[in-house]
């Protein structure tokens, strides 16, 4: 994704400028999507986290270049794709990327897992990756950094002008609870079931600027708020906005950060496809000058909490009606909304298998709990994640080592 600086706008209502109107009028095929995935490193014998992220990144970079990097802790590896106009190309690159990182880890006797939180315990505070930014974060936010061994899946949708990006953010806000329910993949923390489908959502929500973003009245509203947050040292800089949706500070995209790390490539593509469709619908609404839905911030936050707790298995808050409904109803509404858009671009077919699995096996949290329930052995959850995360790896050991003999409880 190519860097492009955004300059401060004069105060004006959030109406798309000429570039935004052209983008909205171009149709859903013009929407590009790129993905950032984060993985945890584990030792396949102890199932504990490993601190060898820098070594894994160095090995994987021989194939992936700067598309693989470290993260805040030495337990984590981050990868990113190129922007794609179609989901098939995105899926192919995600398979290649996971294979490269899994193979690099296997060369060190390690494995990768894609989970929103670690399954077994971690050191507190965790070992941070060296670097001035992480050191500044630790000094500024203190114990908040202690629970940031959490992994997300971030999707970037290409929107070149910031005014349109902010208005699309307004249109996407009401869908955040449904997206949390679909992508929840972090029920365990410190070897215990938290009772939540997405515990990462709860730990991340402790940051001062996190969760659902505000409804932005104008470009100036966003810039003034950002100036105040930086000026009061509430965030370090533009990159410190941890809202679930934010304009990227270094590429011309809107970044949706609400999802846990996805267990499989198909789960990641399902998320990216849903967001491509929702973005296309939002751009069309911007083109027609339609106002975005504006749920009360308190109820939107409550709906996100409910989705993080219940996932797909319980109930969700219908923000329009102010009542509870089955979580599956809200998710069905989302996919019903995006299906015509994605069918028009040929992008719906790549989602069908993942959508069917969501109906039969549930989200990542449901599958983690199923893995645990077979023997009530927490190590089985780690082993399940090793297999599913590295399912496309060429290294046979990464995909099969956990199936060859019974496992002792941890």
PDB file of N, CA and C in Angstrom, residues 160-206:
ATOM      1  N   UNK A 160      -9.125   7.059  -1.068  1.00  0.00           N
ATOM      2  CA  UNK A 160      -8.032   8.020  -1.195  1.00  0.00           C
ATOM      3  C   UNK A 160      -8.215   9.324  -0.440  1.00  0.00           C
ATOM      4  N   UNK A 161      -9.441   9.824  -0.289  1.00  0.00           N
ATOM      5  CA  UNK A 161      -9.539  11.128   0.377  1.00  0.00           C
ATOM      6  C   UNK A 161     -10.102  10.966   1.789  1.00  0.00           C
ATOM      7  N   UNK A 162      -9.557  11.709   2.743  1.00  0.00           N
ATOM      8  CA  UNK A 162      -9.914  11.528   4.151  1.00  0.00           C
ATOM      9  C   UNK A 162     -11.341  11.924   4.492  1.00  0.00           C
ATOM     10  N   UNK A 163     -11.907  12.891   3.791  1.00  0.00           N
ATOM     11  CA  UNK A 163     -13.278  13.291   4.092  1.00  0.00           C
ATOM     12  C   UNK A 163     -14.239  12.131   3.849  1.00  0.00           C
ATOM     13  N   UNK A 164     -14.084  11.480   2.692  1.00  0.00           N
ATOM     14  CA  UNK A 164     -14.930  10.325   2.403  1.00  0.00           C
ATOM     15  C   UNK A 164     -14.662   9.194   3.377  1.00  0.00           C
ATOM     16  N   UNK A 165     -13.404   8.991   3.737  1.00  0.00           N
ATOM     17  CA  UNK A 165     -13.068   7.921   4.683  1.00  0.00           C
ATOM     18  C   UNK A 165     -13.801   8.110   6.006  1.00  0.00           C
ATOM     19  N   UNK A 166     -13.856   9.331   6.490  1.00  0.00           N
ATOM     20  CA  UNK A 166     -14.540   9.587   7.753  1.00  0.00           C
ATOM     21  C   UNK A 166     -16.038   9.358   7.634  1.00  0.00           C
ATOM     22  N   UNK A 167     -16.604   9.698   6.488  1.00  0.00           N
ATOM     23  CA  UNK A 167     -18.031   9.464   6.332  1.00  0.00           C
ATOM     24  C   UNK A 167     -18.327   7.968   6.190  1.00  0.00           C
ATOM     25  N   UNK A 168     -17.464   7.234   5.528  1.00  0.00           N
ATOM     26  CA  UNK A 168     -17.625   5.783   5.474  1.00  0.00           C
ATOM     27  C   UNK A 168     -17.519   5.194   6.877  1.00  0.00           C
ATOM     28  N   UNK A 169     -16.598   5.721   7.684  1.00  0.00           N
ATOM     29  CA  UNK A 169     -16.489   5.278   9.080  1.00  0.00           C
ATOM     30  C   UNK A 169     -17.825   5.446   9.797  1.00  0.00           C
ATOM     31  N   UNK A 170     -18.484   6.566   9.591  1.00  0.00           N
ATOM     32  CA  UNK A 170     -19.794   6.784  10.211  1.00  0.00           C
ATOM     33  C   UNK A 170     -20.793   5.704   9.797  1.00  0.00           C
ATOM     34  N   UNK A 171     -20.768   5.312   8.520  1.00  0.00           N
ATOM     35  CA  UNK A 171     -21.706   4.305   8.026  1.00  0.00           C
ATOM     36  C   UNK A 171     -21.368   2.905   8.535  1.00  0.00           C
ATOM     37  N   UNK A 172     -20.093   2.627   8.789  1.00  0.00           N
ATOM     38  CA  UNK A 172     -19.690   1.295   9.240  1.00  0.00           C
ATOM     39  C   UNK A 172     -19.923   1.076  10.732  1.00  0.00           C
ATOM     40  N   UNK A 173     -19.963   2.128  11.529  1.00  0.00           N
ATOM     41  CA  UNK A 173     -20.051   2.000  12.987  1.00  0.00           C
ATOM     42  C   UNK A 173     -21.155   1.046  13.449  1.00  0.00           C
ATOM     43  N   UNK A 174     -22.378   1.120  12.922  1.00  0.00           N
ATOM     44  CA  UNK A 174     -23.434   0.237  13.444  1.00  0.00           C
ATOM     45  C   UNK A 174     -23.188  -1.251  13.185  1.00  0.00           C
ATOM     46  N   UNK A 175     -22.270  -1.582  12.263  1.00  0.00           N
ATOM     47  CA  UNK A 175     -21.991  -2.983  11.964  1.00  0.00           C
ATOM     48  C   UNK A 175     -20.933  -3.576  12.887  1.00  0.00           C
ATOM     49  N   UNK A 176     -20.312  -2.784  13.740  1.00  0.00           N
ATOM     50  CA  UNK A 176     -19.221  -3.289  14.573  1.00  0.00           C
ATOM     51  C   UNK A 176     -19.632  -4.478  15.447  1.00  0.00           C
ATOM     52  N   UNK A 177     -20.788  -4.460  16.114  1.00  0.00           N
ATOM     53  CA  UNK A 177     -21.141  -5.628  16.934  1.00  0.00           C
ATOM     54  C   UNK A 177     -21.241  -6.921  16.136  1.00  0.00           C
ATOM     55  N   UNK A 178     -21.829  -6.862  14.957  1.00  0.00           N
ATOM     56  CA  UNK A 178     -21.934  -8.072  14.129  1.00  0.00           C
ATOM     57  C   UNK A 178     -20.555  -8.560  13.712  1.00  0.00           C
ATOM     58  N   UNK A 179     -19.659  -7.642  13.400  1.00  0.00           N
ATOM     59  CA  UNK A 179     -18.302  -8.031  13.007  1.00  0.00           C
ATOM     60  C   UNK A 179     -17.560  -8.674  14.174  1.00  0.00           C
ATOM     61  N   UNK A 180     -17.773  -8.165  15.384  1.00  0.00           N
ATOM     62  CA  UNK A 180     -17.157  -8.781  16.569  1.00  0.00           C
ATOM     63  C   UNK A 180     -17.672 -10.204  16.753  1.00  0.00           C
ATOM     64  N   UNK A 181     -18.974 -10.388  16.612  1.00  0.00           N
ATOM     65  CA  UNK A 181     -19.560 -11.722  16.801  1.00  0.00           C
ATOM     66  C   UNK A 181     -19.015 -12.724  15.792  1.00  0.00           C
ATOM     67  N   UNK A 182     -18.864 -12.299  14.548  1.00  0.00           N
ATOM     68  CA  UNK A 182     -18.374 -13.194  13.496  1.00  0.00           C
ATOM     69  C   UNK A 182     -16.918 -13.585  13.731  1.00  0.00           C
ATOM     70  N   UNK A 183     -16.105 -12.642  14.189  1.00  0.00           N
ATOM     71  CA  UNK A 183     -14.656 -12.856  14.224  1.00  0.00           C
ATOM     72  C   UNK A 183     -14.110 -13.200  15.604  1.00  0.00           C
ATOM     73  N   UNK A 184     -14.955 -13.310  16.614  1.00  0.00           N
ATOM     74  CA  UNK A 184     -14.485 -13.596  17.967  1.00  0.00           C
ATOM     75  C   UNK A 184     -13.659 -14.883  17.996  1.00  0.00           C
ATOM     76  N   UNK A 185     -12.436 -14.798  18.513  1.00  0.00           N
ATOM     77  CA  UNK A 185     -11.517 -15.938  18.504  1.00  0.00           C
ATOM     78  C   UNK A 185     -10.545 -15.830  19.680  1.00  0.00           C
ATOM     79  N   UNK A 186     -11.078 -15.478  20.862  1.00  0.00           N
ATOM     80  CA  UNK A 186     -10.188 -15.329  22.033  1.00  0.00           C
ATOM     81  C   UNK A 186     -10.934 -15.607  23.339  1.00  0.00           C
ATOM     82  N   UNK A 187     -11.422 -16.825  23.526  1.00  0.00           N
ATOM     83  CA  UNK A 187     -12.148 -17.116  24.770  1.00  0.00           C
ATOM     84  C   UNK A 187     -11.245 -17.397  25.961  1.00  0.00           C
ATOM     85  N   UNK A 188      -9.969 -17.733  25.712  1.00  0.00           N
ATOM     86  CA  UNK A 188      -9.091 -18.166  26.808  1.00  0.00           C
ATOM     87  C   UNK A 188      -8.046 -17.103  27.135  1.00  0.00           C
ATOM     88  N   UNK A 189      -7.727 -17.016  28.415  1.00  0.00           N
ATOM     89  CA  UNK A 189      -6.649 -16.147  28.897  1.00  0.00           C
ATOM     90  C   UNK A 189      -6.037 -16.834  30.114  1.00  0.00           C
ATOM     91  N   UNK A 190      -4.724 -17.001  30.077  1.00  0.00           N
ATOM     92  CA  UNK A 190      -4.012 -17.625  31.200  1.00  0.00           C
ATOM     93  C   UNK A 190      -4.603 -18.991  31.540  1.00  0.00           C
ATOM     94  N   UNK A 191      -4.885 -19.776  30.484  1.00  0.00           N
ATOM     95  CA  UNK A 191      -5.381 -21.152  30.595  1.00  0.00           C
ATOM     96  C   UNK A 191      -6.783 -21.255  31.178  1.00  0.00           C
ATOM     97  N   UNK A 192      -7.503 -20.141  31.254  1.00  0.00           N
ATOM     98  CA  UNK A 192      -8.859 -20.137  31.801  1.00  0.00           C
ATOM     99  C   UNK A 192      -9.846 -19.632  30.746  1.00  0.00           C
ATOM    100  N   UNK A 193     -11.045 -20.223  30.760  1.00  0.00           N
ATOM    101  CA  UNK A 193     -12.110 -19.714  29.897  1.00  0.00           C
ATOM    102  C   UNK A 193     -12.674 -18.448  30.544  1.00  0.00           C
ATOM    103  N   UNK A 194     -12.594 -17.330  29.832  1.00  0.00           N
ATOM    104  CA  UNK A 194     -13.027 -16.038  30.382  1.00  0.00           C
ATOM    105  C   UNK A 194     -14.538 -15.888  30.418  1.00  0.00           C
ATOM    106  N   UNK A 195     -15.265 -16.770  29.710  1.00  0.00           N
ATOM    107  CA  UNK A 195     -16.701 -16.590  29.569  1.00  0.00           C
ATOM    108  C   UNK A 195     -17.060 -15.654  28.432  1.00  0.00           C
ATOM    109  N   UNK A 196     -16.051 -15.101  27.774  1.00  0.00           N
ATOM    110  CA  UNK A 196     -16.249 -14.205  26.634  1.00  0.00           C
ATOM    111  C   UNK A 196     -15.828 -14.911  25.357  1.00  0.00           C
ATOM    112  N   UNK A 197     -16.478 -14.572  24.252  1.00  0.00           N
ATOM    113  CA  UNK A 197     -16.038 -15.082  22.955  1.00  0.00           C
ATOM    114  C   UNK A 197     -14.814 -14.319  22.463  1.00  0.00           C
ATOM    115  N   UNK A 198     -14.747 -13.024  22.783  1.00  0.00           N
ATOM    116  CA  UNK A 198     -13.607 -12.192  22.387  1.00  0.00           C
ATOM    117  C   UNK A 198     -13.085 -11.440  23.602  1.00  0.00           C
ATOM    118  N   UNK A 199     -12.182 -12.066  24.324  1.00  0.00           N
ATOM    119  CA  UNK A 199     -11.565 -11.389  25.461  1.00  0.00           C
ATOM    120  C   UNK A 199     -10.605 -10.300  24.997  1.00  0.00           C
ATOM    121  N   UNK A 200     -10.029 -10.472  23.798  1.00  0.00           N
ATOM    122  CA  UNK A 200      -9.168  -9.415  23.249  1.00  0.00           C
ATOM    123  C   UNK A 200      -9.925  -8.099  23.148  1.00  0.00           C
ATOM    124  N   UNK A 201     -11.181  -8.156  22.740  1.00  0.00           N
ATOM    125  CA  UNK A 201     -11.976  -6.929  22.649  1.00  0.00           C
ATOM    126  C   UNK A 201     -12.041  -6.235  23.998  1.00  0.00           C
ATOM    127  N   UNK A 202     -12.167  -7.003  25.071  1.00  0.00           N
ATOM    128  CA  UNK A 202     -12.292  -6.408  26.397  1.00  0.00           C
ATOM    129  C   UNK A 202     -10.956  -5.823  26.876  1.00  0.00           C
ATOM    130  N   UNK A 203      -9.860  -6.527  26.661  1.00  0.00           N
ATOM    131  CA  UNK A 203      -8.566  -5.995  27.096  1.00  0.00           C
ATOM    132  C   UNK A 203      -8.182  -4.777  26.275  1.00  0.00           C
ATOM    133  N   UNK A 204      -8.465  -4.808  24.998  1.00  0.00           N
ATOM    134  CA  UNK A 204      -8.119  -3.670  24.141  1.00  0.00           C
ATOM    135  C   UNK A 204      -8.962  -2.448  24.478  1.00  0.00           C
ATOM    136  N   UNK A 205     -10.174  -2.669  24.948  1.00  0.00           N
ATOM    137  CA  UNK A 205     -11.058  -1.557  25.276  1.00  0.00           C
ATOM    138  C   UNK A 205     -10.614  -0.732  26.471  1.00  0.00           C
ATOM    139  N   UNK A 206      -9.586  -1.171  27.186  1.00  0.00           N
ATOM    140  CA  UNK A 206      -9.095  -0.400  28.331  1.00  0.00           C
ATOM    141  C   UNK A 206      -8.255   0.809  27.923  1.00  0.00           C
TER     142      UNK A 206
END
